[in-house]
Amino acid sequence: MRTYILLLFVAISAQFIHAQSPWTKEKGKAYVQLGVSGLFYNKAQIDGTNTTLSANYTDITTQIYSEYGLSDNLEALLIIPMKLASFDSAATNTSGNISGLGNLTFGLKYKILDQKWKISTGLQYQANTSKNEVNNGLSTDFNANTFIPYLSAGTSTEKWYYFGNIGYGYMTNNYSDYLKFTSEVGYHIFPKGLLILALDTKNPIVNESAFKNNSSKWPSYLDRQTYNAVGLKFNYEFSQNKYGANIAAFGAFGNDNAPLAPSINLALYAKL
C-alpha cells in the first residue's frame, strides 16, 4: 500500500498524557479540559485508494474531557463530544449538515503497581450516542459501541517521563476490532514547559462488514480506520498545577479509511 503523509496539529494532547498513561488522579482531585477541533477536507484514503471526494467536508468537534480520582489508585473518566458536520458540493449544487452528540466515553483506570514503575489497567466504553442522517450520509461519530480494555506502564524522574499503552478495541454493529498502541517520552525543558515525543497507532485486526454496508462512505467515521502517527507535543502551564494549554504536530503514515487533511485544534485545561 502506498504511504501517505498526513500532518495533524493537535492541541488536545493532555488526553493522551493522562487517559492512556499509568498515572491516576489522587482521591478528590480532578482534571477538566475544553477543546475545539476542526477538520476540513475534500480528499480521503478509502480502502487503499487516494480518493478525491465530490464535495468539501467540514467536521468540527467541541469536547469536554474530565478525570476524577475516586481513590488514590482508581479514577473515573468522562468525555463529552459535541459535533457539527457539513458538506457543500458545487458540482451537484447540494449541501447538508448535522449536529449533535458524538460517542460519549466513560472509563475507569486502576493503578495496580505504584513503585518506581507504575502499572495501570483500565476499561473505556464509547457509547453509540452519535446521530446519523440517512439522506446525506453524515454522522456525528462511529455508528457503534466500543469497549477498550488496556494496560499501561511507565515511570518518571525529575525532568523525564516514559510510558507505553496497549489496548484492544471491540466494536459492535459489525465494525472491525482494532489494536491501539501509544507511547510517549516527555522532558521538562523548563518548569512550566513539557516537550513530548509521541507515537499513536490504530490498526484493525479483523475486517467486519460495516465498511461494505456503509454505502455513503463518509470518511470521518469509516470502519477499518487505520493510522500510525508520530509527533512532537508541547504542554505549557500558565499557573503550575492549575491551568494550562497544549499543542502538537504529528506526521502519520499508513492511513486508510480516513480523511487526508490537517486537523486544527485548540484546548485549555484546569487541574482542580
Short mmCIF file of C-alpha atoms in Angstrom, two decimals:
data_model
loop_
_atom_site.label_atom_id
_atom_site.label_comp_id
_atom_site.label_asym_id
_atom_site.label_seq_id
_atom_site.Cartn_x
_atom_site.Cartn_y
_atom_site.Cartn_z
CA MET A 1 0.00 0.00 0.00
CA ARG A 2 1.27 3.43 -0.92
CA THR A 3 2.27 5.55 2.10
CA TYR A 4 0.60 8.94 2.57
CA ILE A 5 1.85 11.58 4.97
CA LEU A 6 -0.79 13.47 6.94
CA LEU A 7 0.20 16.36 9.21
CA LEU A 8 -2.00 16.88 12.24
CA PHE A 9 -1.90 19.93 14.51
CA VAL A 10 -3.38 18.74 17.77
CA ALA A 11 -3.97 20.79 20.92
CA ILE A 12 -5.78 18.11 22.91
CA SER A 13 -2.67 16.11 23.75
CA ALA A 14 -3.39 16.11 27.50
CA GLN A 15 -5.92 13.38 26.79
CA PHE A 16 -3.07 11.11 25.67
CA ILE A 17 -0.88 12.16 28.60
CA HIS A 18 -3.47 11.29 31.23
CA ALA A 19 -6.02 8.79 29.91
CA GLN A 20 -3.51 6.34 28.44
CA SER A 21 -0.74 6.75 31.00
CA PRO A 22 -0.35 4.62 34.16
CA TRP A 23 -0.74 7.63 36.48
CA THR A 24 -4.09 8.20 38.22
CA LYS A 25 -5.57 11.28 39.87
CA GLU A 26 -5.41 11.40 43.67
CA LYS A 27 -8.65 10.95 45.60
CA GLY A 28 -10.88 14.01 45.21
CA LYS A 29 -8.65 15.60 42.54
CA ALA A 30 -9.95 16.39 39.06
CA TYR A 31 -8.73 17.35 35.61
CA VAL A 32 -11.02 19.18 33.14
CA GLN A 33 -10.23 20.17 29.55
CA LEU A 34 -12.20 22.08 26.92
CA GLY A 35 -11.09 21.67 23.33
CA VAL A 36 -12.30 22.71 19.89
CA SER A 37 -11.07 20.95 16.76
CA GLY A 38 -11.80 21.34 13.07
CA LEU A 39 -11.21 19.12 10.05
CA PHE A 40 -11.71 20.48 6.51
CA TYR A 41 -11.13 18.18 3.54
CA ASN A 42 -12.09 17.02 0.06
CA LYS A 43 -9.69 14.05 -0.19
CA ALA A 44 -9.51 10.77 1.70
CA GLN A 45 -7.75 7.44 1.65
CA ILE A 46 -10.57 4.89 1.20
CA ASP A 47 -9.93 1.17 1.02
CA GLY A 48 -6.34 1.78 -0.08
CA THR A 49 -7.17 4.38 -2.74
CA ASN A 50 -6.38 8.10 -2.65
CA THR A 51 -9.84 9.50 -3.42
CA THR A 52 -10.95 13.00 -4.42
CA LEU A 53 -14.43 13.47 -2.97
CA SER A 54 -17.34 15.11 -4.77
CA ALA A 55 -17.81 17.75 -2.05
CA ASN A 56 -15.98 19.85 0.53
CA TYR A 57 -16.46 18.49 4.07
CA THR A 58 -16.28 20.22 7.44
CA ASP A 59 -16.11 18.34 10.76
CA ILE A 60 -15.95 20.45 13.95
CA THR A 61 -15.84 18.99 17.47
CA THR A 62 -16.21 20.77 20.80
CA GLN A 63 -15.20 18.39 23.57
CA ILE A 64 -15.19 18.31 27.37
CA TYR A 65 -12.65 15.84 28.76
CA SER A 66 -12.60 15.12 32.50
CA GLU A 67 -10.97 12.82 35.07
CA TYR A 68 -11.75 12.40 38.76
CA GLY A 69 -9.89 10.47 41.46
CA LEU A 70 -12.26 8.07 43.24
CA SER A 71 -9.32 6.88 45.35
CA ASP A 72 -5.55 7.30 45.13
CA ASN A 73 -5.41 4.29 42.78
CA LEU A 74 -8.75 4.50 40.95
CA GLU A 75 -10.04 7.24 38.67
CA ALA A 76 -13.12 7.82 36.55
CA LEU A 77 -13.17 9.31 33.05
CA LEU A 78 -15.88 11.17 31.12
CA ILE A 79 -15.59 12.63 27.59
CA ILE A 80 -18.48 14.62 26.09
CA PRO A 81 -18.04 15.49 22.38
CA MET A 82 -20.44 17.79 20.55
CA LYS A 83 -20.09 17.74 16.76
CA LEU A 84 -21.08 19.83 13.76
CA ALA A 85 -20.53 18.35 10.30
CA SER A 86 -21.46 19.61 6.84
CA PHE A 87 -20.73 19.22 3.14
CA ASP A 88 -21.05 21.51 0.14
CA SER A 89 -20.86 20.30 -3.47
CA ALA A 90 -20.60 22.92 -6.24
CA ALA A 91 -20.67 20.20 -8.90
CA THR A 92 -24.08 18.86 -7.87
CA ASN A 93 -25.36 22.06 -6.21
CA THR A 94 -26.13 20.15 -2.98
CA SER A 95 -25.28 20.66 0.66
CA GLY A 96 -26.13 19.23 4.04
CA ASN A 97 -25.29 19.47 7.72
CA ILE A 98 -25.74 17.65 11.00
CA SER A 99 -25.08 18.48 14.66
CA GLY A 100 -25.31 16.56 17.91
CA LEU A 101 -23.50 14.32 20.36
CA GLY A 102 -20.60 12.18 19.30
CA ASN A 103 -19.73 8.95 21.12
CA LEU A 104 -19.85 9.63 24.87
CA THR A 105 -16.91 7.94 26.61
CA PHE A 106 -16.94 6.57 30.15
CA GLY A 107 -13.96 4.89 31.76
CA LEU A 108 -12.26 3.56 34.87
CA LYS A 109 -8.50 3.22 35.41
CA TYR A 110 -6.88 1.35 38.30
CA LYS A 111 -3.22 1.55 39.31
CA ILE A 112 -2.06 -1.98 40.15
CA LEU A 113 1.62 -1.19 40.83
CA ASP A 114 2.81 2.03 42.48
CA GLN A 115 6.57 1.78 42.74
CA LYS A 116 9.34 3.26 40.59
CA TRP A 117 7.45 1.84 37.62
CA LYS A 118 3.70 2.45 37.59
CA ILE A 119 1.37 -0.11 36.01
CA SER A 120 -2.35 0.51 35.48
CA THR A 121 -5.21 -1.26 33.80
CA GLY A 122 -8.46 0.22 32.64
CA LEU A 123 -11.61 -0.04 30.59
CA GLN A 124 -13.22 2.62 28.41
CA TYR A 125 -16.72 2.43 26.97
CA GLN A 126 -17.57 4.61 23.98
CA ALA A 127 -21.37 4.68 23.73
CA ASN A 128 -23.17 4.78 20.39
CA THR A 129 -24.77 8.15 21.10
CA SER A 130 -24.00 9.51 17.63
CA LYS A 131 -26.54 10.94 15.23
CA ASN A 132 -26.85 9.74 11.63
CA GLU A 133 -28.56 11.24 8.57
CA VAL A 134 -29.70 8.59 6.09
CA ASN A 135 -30.40 11.09 3.31
CA ASN A 136 -26.93 12.68 3.13
CA GLY A 137 -24.77 10.06 4.89
CA LEU A 138 -23.46 12.49 7.54
CA SER A 139 -22.77 11.28 11.07
CA THR A 140 -21.54 12.79 14.33
CA ASP A 141 -19.37 9.74 15.19
CA PHE A 142 -18.97 5.99 14.71
CA ASN A 143 -22.25 4.09 14.49
CA ALA A 144 -21.17 1.52 17.10
CA ASN A 145 -20.45 0.90 20.76
CA THR A 146 -16.78 0.35 21.59
CA PHE A 147 -15.19 -1.39 24.58
CA ILE A 148 -11.47 -0.77 25.12
CA PRO A 149 -9.62 -2.72 27.85
CA TYR A 150 -6.00 -1.61 28.13
CA LEU A 151 -2.74 -1.95 30.09
CA SER A 152 -0.32 0.91 30.69
CA ALA A 153 3.18 1.07 32.21
CA GLY A 154 5.54 3.98 32.79
CA THR A 155 7.99 5.78 35.04
CA SER A 156 9.29 9.30 35.66
CA THR A 157 12.27 11.19 37.04
CA GLU A 158 12.68 14.85 37.94
CA LYS A 159 12.58 16.01 34.30
CA TRP A 160 11.64 12.91 32.27
CA TYR A 161 8.69 10.58 31.96
CA TYR A 162 8.08 7.49 29.82
CA PHE A 163 5.08 5.29 29.26
CA GLY A 164 3.52 2.83 26.86
CA ASN A 165 -0.09 1.69 26.50
CA ILE A 166 -1.68 -1.16 24.61
CA GLY A 167 -5.43 -1.68 24.23
CA TYR A 168 -7.93 -3.74 22.29
CA GLY A 169 -10.96 -2.02 20.76
CA TYR A 170 -14.01 -4.26 20.48
CA MET A 171 -16.69 -2.60 18.30
CA THR A 172 -20.32 -3.62 17.86
CA ASN A 173 -22.63 -3.24 14.83
CA ASN A 174 -20.30 -5.20 12.53
CA TYR A 175 -17.42 -2.70 12.88
CA SER A 176 -13.89 -4.11 12.86
CA ASP A 177 -11.99 -4.67 16.11
CA TYR A 178 -8.63 -2.93 16.35
CA LEU A 179 -5.37 -2.81 18.28
CA LYS A 180 -4.43 0.54 19.83
CA PHE A 181 -0.88 1.37 20.95
CA THR A 182 0.51 4.64 22.31
CA SER A 183 3.82 5.63 23.86
CA GLU A 184 5.37 8.89 24.99
CA VAL A 185 8.68 10.31 26.17
CA GLY A 186 8.41 13.70 27.87
CA TYR A 187 11.04 16.17 29.05
CA HIS A 188 10.60 19.36 31.12
CA ILE A 189 12.52 21.92 29.07
CA PHE A 190 11.65 24.47 31.77
CA PRO A 191 9.46 24.26 34.91
CA LYS A 192 6.18 25.11 33.14
CA GLY A 193 7.01 23.63 29.74
CA LEU A 194 6.93 19.97 28.74
CA LEU A 195 8.18 18.72 25.35
CA ILE A 196 6.86 15.28 24.32
CA LEU A 197 7.74 12.76 21.62
CA ALA A 198 4.67 10.60 20.95
CA LEU A 199 3.56 7.56 18.99
CA ASP A 200 -0.15 6.82 18.49
CA THR A 201 -1.44 3.96 16.33
CA LYS A 202 -4.74 2.32 15.45
CA ASN A 203 -4.77 -0.79 13.25
CA PRO A 204 -7.72 -3.15 12.60
CA ILE A 205 -7.07 -6.83 13.30
CA VAL A 206 -10.22 -8.21 11.65
CA ASN A 207 -12.34 -6.98 8.74
CA GLU A 208 -16.05 -6.97 9.53
CA SER A 209 -18.91 -5.94 7.24
CA ALA A 210 -19.66 -2.35 8.40
CA PHE A 211 -17.31 -0.91 5.78
CA LYS A 212 -19.10 -2.68 2.92
CA ASN A 213 -22.54 -1.89 4.36
CA ASN A 214 -21.77 1.85 4.60
CA SER A 215 -22.85 2.98 1.14
CA SER A 216 -22.28 6.69 1.90
CA LYS A 217 -18.57 6.16 2.69
CA TRP A 218 -18.25 9.44 4.64
CA PRO A 219 -14.52 9.30 5.59
CA SER A 220 -14.59 10.83 9.09
CA TYR A 221 -16.03 7.71 10.74
CA LEU A 222 -15.45 4.76 8.44
CA ASP A 223 -14.97 1.19 9.58
CA ARG A 224 -11.41 -0.25 9.36
CA GLN A 225 -9.89 3.15 10.11
CA THR A 226 -6.09 2.96 10.27
CA TYR A 227 -3.33 5.38 11.22
CA ASN A 228 0.22 5.39 12.61
CA ALA A 229 1.15 8.82 13.93
CA VAL A 230 4.41 10.15 15.35
CA GLY A 231 4.94 13.68 16.53
CA LEU A 232 6.02 16.34 18.97
CA LYS A 233 3.77 17.86 21.62
CA PHE A 234 4.24 20.88 23.82
CA ASN A 235 2.38 21.38 27.10
CA TYR A 236 2.54 24.71 28.93
CA GLU A 237 1.07 25.54 32.34
CA PHE A 238 0.25 29.19 32.86
CA SER A 239 -0.15 28.51 36.57
CA GLN A 240 1.71 25.39 37.70
CA ASN A 241 -0.59 22.50 38.64
CA LYS A 242 -3.63 24.72 37.98
CA TYR A 243 -4.16 25.96 34.40
CA GLY A 244 -2.51 25.29 31.07
CA ALA A 245 -2.72 24.57 27.34
CA ASN A 246 -1.18 22.07 24.94
CA ILE A 247 -0.35 21.85 21.24
CA ALA A 248 1.28 19.24 19.00
CA ALA A 249 2.37 18.42 15.46
CA PHE A 250 2.01 14.86 14.11
CA GLY A 251 3.02 13.08 10.95
CA ALA A 252 1.03 9.94 10.09
CA PHE A 253 1.75 7.08 7.73
CA GLY A 254 -0.18 4.01 6.65
CA ASN A 255 -3.51 5.89 6.85
CA ASP A 256 -6.58 4.20 5.46
CA ASN A 257 -10.31 4.90 5.55
CA ALA A 258 -9.65 8.39 6.86
CA PRO A 259 -9.57 11.99 5.56
CA LEU A 260 -6.34 13.35 4.04
CA ALA A 261 -6.21 16.80 5.59
CA PRO A 262 -4.77 18.70 8.58
CA SER A 263 -6.76 18.83 11.82
CA ILE A 264 -6.86 22.23 13.56
CA ASN A 265 -7.39 22.15 17.35
CA LEU A 266 -7.30 24.36 20.45
CA ALA A 267 -7.64 23.40 24.12
CA LEU A 268 -7.30 24.70 27.67
CA TYR A 269 -7.28 22.67 30.87
CA ALA A 270 -7.59 23.04 34.64
CA LYS A 271 -6.39 20.85 37.49
CA LEU A 272 -8.82 21.04 40.39
#
